[in-house]
Amino acid sequence: ADEPKSLPDYAAWKERSALIVHSTNTMETERGAIGNGVITPSDRLFVRNNLPAPPATITDDPDAWEVNIEGVRNPRKLTVGELKSMGVTTVASVLQCSGNGRAFFPHGASGTQWSVGAAGCVMWTGVPLKDVVEALGGPDSDARYITSTGGESLPEGLDPKTIVVERSVPTRALDSALLAWEMNDEPMPHTHGGPLRMVVPGYYGVNNVKYVKTIAFTENQTDAKIQASGYRIRDVGEKGSPDQPSMWEMNVKSWVTAPLESGRSGRNMIYGVAFGGTVALDRVEVSLDGGKNWKQARFLGPDLGPYAWRPFVMAADLSPGEYRIVSRATDTQGNSQPEGRTENERGYGHNGWSDHGVTVTVS
Ligand code: MSS
């Protein structure tokens, strides 16, 4: 058997037993380690890097880190120290990779075979991007996108546009975006984008650019590959292109976190997590028979706002047998998880309830 992979140095502080190490750049939270808390402990949070992480020394003096703000009336460079005097807010939001659930696609979508654990709910603290932009005179009048650039140093000899982590999101995200220097009440770990991270609540992980070094208000989306052809919903076998839907706002989703395999005859508590992306959740229903009959679950713990996930629980009195347990979330706009998948080349955005279920044997 293969030796279990160990954690890479830059993530060595993580709880090894809570994670599946896919590669040096990709680690997911075990389904059973997601638990039923409103916040994912930092040492259990998944990691995904498209490029090797910059050296950990970038967080030695976090207040000295500089970010360029461009495409505003008075463009300038600001340090994290300066940002800290411009405003502060804390937002709980789900960080989820676009490819979470890719392992369920039957066509063998290329990329990390994430099951459910490329997601967590995190508390971010930083300055609302809106406050920063207003202090600099507001965005240029033709701005339609906010383009964030990651601070990795790029290997020489390659066209930077083909490798840089640079993502554009529509300016509607300005209402909620923040430049965050803390995660879960601690300085932003280097592993998760410290000293400074662009956080776009309710948007897929890729838009939450780590070690952010430039924020630009732009008329067009960046032509970086990760934006122009990457992270797009396209038919199986098709190439990526800018006219296809980009992985921006997340869709409504839920999954069961316990029990996962076996239960004892009698009362069982079924737990899971659910979120609505940029829309608050209305309800979660659970089915014990693969979707024939549904019963509403109860939310657990405090509501940390529309971008956070909500743990849920449902009590079930089970006699011995096999159960297909599935959950289905609905947001306050009436969007519900579909039963199936939207087949797509890269296996993005899967929120179908059927594939995300678990088969539990009660004895
Ligand atoms: N940022 C940067 N700078 N770099 C990289 O690579 N990645 C992405 C984000 N950001 C990156 C960034 C992704 S893709 C994701 S998911 C995220 O991040 C993750 O996070 P963490 O913290 O967990 O690691 Mo998919 O959609």
Short mmCIF file of N, CA, C and O in Angstrom, two decimals, residues 185-256:
data_model
loop_
_atom_site.label_atom_id
_atom_site.label_comp_id
_atom_site.label_asym_id
_atom_site.label_seq_id
_atom_site.Cartn_x
_atom_site.Cartn_y
_atom_site.Cartn_z
N ASP A 185 -9.82 34.93 13.97
CA ASP A 185 -9.29 35.72 15.07
C ASP A 185 -7.79 35.61 15.29
O ASP A 185 -7.29 35.92 16.37
N GLU A 186 -7.08 35.16 14.26
CA GLU A 186 -5.62 35.14 14.35
C GLU A 186 -5.06 35.79 13.08
O GLU A 186 -5.75 35.81 12.06
N PRO A 187 -3.83 36.32 13.16
CA PRO A 187 -3.25 36.89 11.94
C PRO A 187 -3.39 35.88 10.79
O PRO A 187 -3.21 34.68 11.00
N MET A 188 -3.71 36.37 9.61
CA MET A 188 -3.91 35.49 8.46
C MET A 188 -2.71 34.58 8.27
O MET A 188 -1.58 35.05 8.05
N PRO A 189 -2.91 33.25 8.40
CA PRO A 189 -1.76 32.36 8.21
C PRO A 189 -1.25 32.47 6.77
O PRO A 189 -2.02 32.65 5.84
N HIS A 190 0.03 32.34 6.64
CA HIS A 190 0.67 32.33 5.32
C HIS A 190 0.00 31.28 4.42
O HIS A 190 -0.28 31.53 3.25
N THR A 191 -0.31 30.12 4.99
CA THR A 191 -0.95 29.03 4.24
C THR A 191 -2.26 29.48 3.58
O THR A 191 -2.66 28.95 2.55
N HIS A 192 -2.94 30.41 4.22
CA HIS A 192 -4.26 30.83 3.71
C HIS A 192 -4.23 32.25 3.15
O HIS A 192 -5.27 32.90 3.03
N GLY A 193 -3.02 32.74 2.84
CA GLY A 193 -2.96 33.99 2.08
C GLY A 193 -2.43 35.19 2.83
O GLY A 193 -2.51 36.31 2.33
N GLY A 194 -1.91 34.97 4.07
CA GLY A 194 -1.32 36.08 4.79
C GLY A 194 -0.12 36.62 4.06
O GLY A 194 0.48 35.89 3.26
N PRO A 195 0.20 37.91 4.28
CA PRO A 195 -0.37 38.88 5.22
C PRO A 195 -1.77 39.41 4.86
O PRO A 195 -2.49 39.83 5.75
N LEU A 196 -2.15 39.36 3.57
CA LEU A 196 -3.40 40.00 3.18
C LEU A 196 -4.11 39.18 2.12
O LEU A 196 -3.49 38.74 1.14
N ARG A 197 -5.41 39.01 2.31
CA ARG A 197 -6.19 38.22 1.36
C ARG A 197 -7.42 38.97 0.90
O ARG A 197 -8.11 39.60 1.70
N MET A 198 -7.71 38.89 -0.39
CA MET A 198 -8.96 39.40 -0.93
C MET A 198 -10.03 38.36 -0.58
O MET A 198 -9.88 37.18 -0.89
N VAL A 199 -11.10 38.80 0.07
CA VAL A 199 -12.19 37.88 0.42
C VAL A 199 -13.46 38.38 -0.26
O VAL A 199 -13.84 39.54 -0.10
N VAL A 200 -14.07 37.51 -1.04
CA VAL A 200 -15.31 37.85 -1.73
C VAL A 200 -16.39 36.89 -1.21
O VAL A 200 -16.54 35.78 -1.72
N PRO A 201 -17.11 37.30 -0.16
CA PRO A 201 -18.06 36.39 0.48
C PRO A 201 -19.08 35.83 -0.51
O PRO A 201 -19.63 36.57 -1.34
N GLY A 202 -19.30 34.52 -0.43
CA GLY A 202 -20.29 33.88 -1.29
C GLY A 202 -19.78 33.50 -2.66
O GLY A 202 -20.49 32.88 -3.44
N TYR A 203 -18.52 33.85 -2.98
CA TYR A 203 -17.92 33.50 -4.27
C TYR A 203 -17.00 32.29 -4.09
O TYR A 203 -16.43 32.09 -3.02
N TYR A 204 -16.84 31.53 -5.17
CA TYR A 204 -15.97 30.35 -5.12
C TYR A 204 -14.55 30.71 -4.70
O TYR A 204 -14.07 31.83 -4.95
N GLY A 205 -13.88 29.74 -4.09
CA GLY A 205 -12.55 29.91 -3.51
C GLY A 205 -11.56 30.67 -4.37
O GLY A 205 -10.83 31.55 -3.88
N VAL A 206 -11.53 30.36 -5.66
CA VAL A 206 -10.51 30.92 -6.55
C VAL A 206 -10.51 32.45 -6.58
O VAL A 206 -9.50 33.07 -6.87
N ASN A 207 -11.67 33.06 -6.28
CA ASN A 207 -11.76 34.52 -6.31
C ASN A 207 -11.19 35.17 -5.06
O ASN A 207 -11.04 36.40 -5.00
N ASN A 208 -10.91 34.36 -4.06
CA ASN A 208 -10.40 34.85 -2.78
C ASN A 208 -8.87 34.81 -2.83
O ASN A 208 -8.23 33.90 -2.29
N VAL A 209 -8.31 35.78 -3.51
CA VAL A 209 -6.89 35.75 -3.86
C VAL A 209 -6.00 35.97 -2.63
O VAL A 209 -6.18 36.92 -1.87
N LYS A 210 -5.05 35.04 -2.47
CA LYS A 210 -4.15 35.06 -1.31
C LYS A 210 -2.95 35.97 -1.59
O LYS A 210 -2.65 36.26 -2.75
N TYR A 211 -2.27 36.36 -0.51
CA TYR A 211 -1.09 37.24 -0.61
C TYR A 211 -1.35 38.28 -1.69
O TYR A 211 -0.55 38.45 -2.63
N VAL A 212 -2.47 38.98 -1.56
CA VAL A 212 -2.89 39.86 -2.66
C VAL A 212 -1.95 41.06 -2.74
O VAL A 212 -1.62 41.68 -1.74
N LYS A 213 -1.49 41.38 -3.96
CA LYS A 213 -0.55 42.49 -4.11
C LYS A 213 -1.10 43.63 -4.95
O LYS A 213 -0.60 44.74 -4.89
N THR A 214 -2.15 43.34 -5.75
CA THR A 214 -2.79 44.42 -6.51
C THR A 214 -4.29 44.20 -6.54
O THR A 214 -4.76 43.07 -6.73
N ILE A 215 -5.03 45.30 -6.33
CA ILE A 215 -6.48 45.31 -6.53
C ILE A 215 -6.71 46.39 -7.58
O ILE A 215 -6.35 47.56 -7.35
N ALA A 216 -7.28 46.01 -8.72
CA ALA A 216 -7.49 46.99 -9.79
C ALA A 216 -8.95 47.01 -10.22
O ALA A 216 -9.56 45.96 -10.43
N PHE A 217 -9.50 48.21 -10.33
CA PHE A 217 -10.84 48.37 -10.90
C PHE A 217 -10.65 48.48 -12.40
O PHE A 217 -9.94 49.37 -12.88
N THR A 218 -11.25 47.55 -13.13
CA THR A 218 -10.96 47.44 -14.55
C THR A 218 -12.24 47.39 -15.36
O THR A 218 -13.30 46.99 -14.87
N GLU A 219 -12.10 47.82 -16.62
CA GLU A 219 -13.25 47.81 -17.51
C GLU A 219 -13.55 46.38 -17.97
O GLU A 219 -14.69 45.98 -18.14
N ASN A 220 -12.47 45.62 -18.17
CA ASN A 220 -12.61 44.25 -18.66
C ASN A 220 -12.06 43.25 -17.66
O ASN A 220 -11.29 43.61 -16.77
N GLN A 221 -12.44 41.98 -17.86
CA GLN A 221 -11.85 40.92 -17.05
C GLN A 221 -10.40 40.75 -17.49
O GLN A 221 -10.05 41.01 -18.64
N THR A 222 -9.55 40.31 -16.55
CA THR A 222 -8.16 40.06 -16.91
C THR A 222 -8.08 38.98 -17.99
O THR A 222 -8.93 38.09 -18.05
N ASP A 223 -7.03 39.08 -18.82
CA ASP A 223 -6.83 38.04 -19.83
C ASP A 223 -5.91 36.93 -19.32
O ASP A 223 -5.46 36.08 -20.08
N ALA A 224 -5.65 36.93 -17.99
CA ALA A 224 -4.87 35.82 -17.41
C ALA A 224 -5.63 34.51 -17.68
O ALA A 224 -6.86 34.47 -17.64
N LYS A 225 -4.88 33.46 -17.92
CA LYS A 225 -5.48 32.17 -18.29
C LYS A 225 -6.48 31.67 -17.24
O LYS A 225 -7.55 31.13 -17.58
N ILE A 226 -6.15 31.87 -15.96
CA ILE A 226 -7.01 31.37 -14.87
C ILE A 226 -8.40 32.01 -14.91
O ILE A 226 -9.36 31.49 -14.35
N GLN A 227 -8.49 33.18 -15.59
CA GLN A 227 -9.77 33.87 -15.74
C GLN A 227 -10.37 33.64 -17.13
O GLN A 227 -11.55 33.34 -17.28
N ALA A 228 -9.54 33.81 -18.15
CA ALA A 228 -10.05 33.81 -19.53
C ALA A 228 -10.58 32.44 -19.94
O ALA A 228 -11.67 32.34 -20.51
N SER A 229 -9.82 31.39 -19.65
CA SER A 229 -10.30 30.06 -20.06
C SER A 229 -10.46 29.12 -18.88
O SER A 229 -11.20 28.14 -18.97
N GLY A 230 -9.80 29.42 -17.75
CA GLY A 230 -9.91 28.56 -16.58
C GLY A 230 -11.14 28.90 -15.76
O GLY A 230 -11.69 29.99 -15.89
N TYR A 231 -11.59 27.94 -14.94
CA TYR A 231 -12.71 28.17 -14.02
C TYR A 231 -13.96 28.65 -14.76
O TYR A 231 -14.59 29.64 -14.37
N ARG A 232 -14.27 27.92 -15.84
CA ARG A 232 -15.47 28.20 -16.63
C ARG A 232 -16.30 26.92 -16.73
O ARG A 232 -15.73 25.82 -16.81
N ILE A 233 -17.62 27.08 -16.74
CA ILE A 233 -18.52 25.94 -16.92
C ILE A 233 -18.68 25.70 -18.42
O ILE A 233 -19.15 26.56 -19.15
N ARG A 234 -18.22 24.52 -18.87
CA ARG A 234 -18.29 24.19 -20.29
C ARG A 234 -18.59 22.72 -20.48
O ARG A 234 -18.29 21.91 -19.60
N ASP A 235 -19.17 22.41 -21.62
CA ASP A 235 -19.52 21.02 -21.88
C ASP A 235 -18.29 20.13 -21.86
O ASP A 235 -17.18 20.58 -22.17
N VAL A 236 -18.51 18.86 -21.53
CA VAL A 236 -17.43 17.89 -21.52
C VAL A 236 -16.79 17.85 -22.91
O VAL A 236 -17.50 17.78 -23.92
N GLY A 237 -15.46 17.97 -22.94
CA GLY A 237 -14.74 17.91 -24.20
C GLY A 237 -14.50 19.27 -24.83
O GLY A 237 -13.72 19.39 -25.77
N GLU A 238 -15.17 20.30 -24.30
CA GLU A 238 -15.00 21.64 -24.88
C GLU A 238 -13.84 22.39 -24.22
O GLU A 238 -13.52 22.15 -23.06
N LYS A 239 -13.25 23.31 -24.97
CA LYS A 239 -12.18 24.16 -24.44
C LYS A 239 -12.77 25.37 -23.70
O LYS A 239 -13.88 25.79 -24.00
N GLY A 240 -11.97 25.91 -22.77
CA GLY A 240 -12.45 27.07 -22.01
C GLY A 240 -12.36 28.35 -22.83
O GLY A 240 -11.43 28.52 -23.60
N SER A 241 -13.35 29.23 -22.64
CA SER A 241 -13.29 30.54 -23.31
C SER A 241 -14.11 31.56 -22.53
O SER A 241 -14.99 31.20 -21.74
N PRO A 242 -13.78 32.86 -22.75
CA PRO A 242 -14.37 33.92 -21.93
C PRO A 242 -15.88 34.07 -22.00
O PRO A 242 -16.47 34.73 -21.16
N ASP A 243 -16.53 33.44 -23.00
CA ASP A 243 -17.99 33.58 -23.10
C ASP A 243 -18.73 32.58 -22.23
O ASP A 243 -19.96 32.63 -22.12
N GLN A 244 -18.02 31.65 -21.60
CA GLN A 244 -18.68 30.66 -20.73
C GLN A 244 -18.82 31.20 -19.31
O GLN A 244 -18.04 32.05 -18.90
N PRO A 245 -19.82 30.71 -18.55
CA PRO A 245 -20.00 31.22 -17.19
C PRO A 245 -18.75 31.02 -16.32
O PRO A 245 -18.14 29.96 -16.32
N SER A 246 -18.37 32.09 -15.61
CA SER A 246 -17.20 32.04 -14.74
C SER A 246 -17.63 31.57 -13.35
O SER A 246 -18.77 31.78 -12.94
N MET A 247 -16.71 30.98 -12.59
CA MET A 247 -17.02 30.50 -11.25
C MET A 247 -17.01 31.69 -10.28
O MET A 247 -16.02 31.97 -9.62
N TRP A 248 -18.14 32.37 -10.20
CA TRP A 248 -18.29 33.51 -9.29
C TRP A 248 -19.18 33.11 -8.10
O TRP A 248 -18.72 32.39 -7.22
N GLU A 249 -20.43 33.57 -8.08
CA GLU A 249 -21.30 33.25 -6.93
C GLU A 249 -21.51 31.74 -6.80
O GLU A 249 -21.80 31.06 -7.79
N MET A 250 -21.43 31.25 -5.57
CA MET A 250 -21.62 29.81 -5.32
C MET A 250 -23.11 29.49 -5.32
O MET A 250 -23.95 30.34 -5.02
N ASN A 251 -23.42 28.23 -5.67
CA ASN A 251 -24.82 27.80 -5.62
C ASN A 251 -25.14 27.16 -4.26
O ASN A 251 -24.24 26.86 -3.47
N VAL A 252 -26.43 26.98 -4.03
CA VAL A 252 -26.91 26.43 -2.74
C VAL A 252 -26.48 24.97 -2.62
O VAL A 252 -26.54 24.21 -3.60
N LYS A 253 -26.04 24.58 -1.44
CA LYS A 253 -25.44 23.24 -1.30
C LYS A 253 -25.52 22.75 0.15
O LYS A 253 -25.55 23.56 1.08
N SER A 254 -25.52 21.45 0.33
CA SER A 254 -25.45 20.85 1.67
C SER A 254 -24.93 19.43 1.55
O SER A 254 -24.94 18.86 0.46
N TRP A 255 -24.46 18.90 2.65
CA TRP A 255 -24.13 17.48 2.70
C TRP A 255 -24.14 17.01 4.15
O TRP A 255 -24.00 17.81 5.08
N VAL A 256 -24.32 15.70 4.28
CA VAL A 256 -24.36 15.07 5.61
C VAL A 256 -22.92 14.85 6.07
O VAL A 256 -22.05 14.50 5.26
#
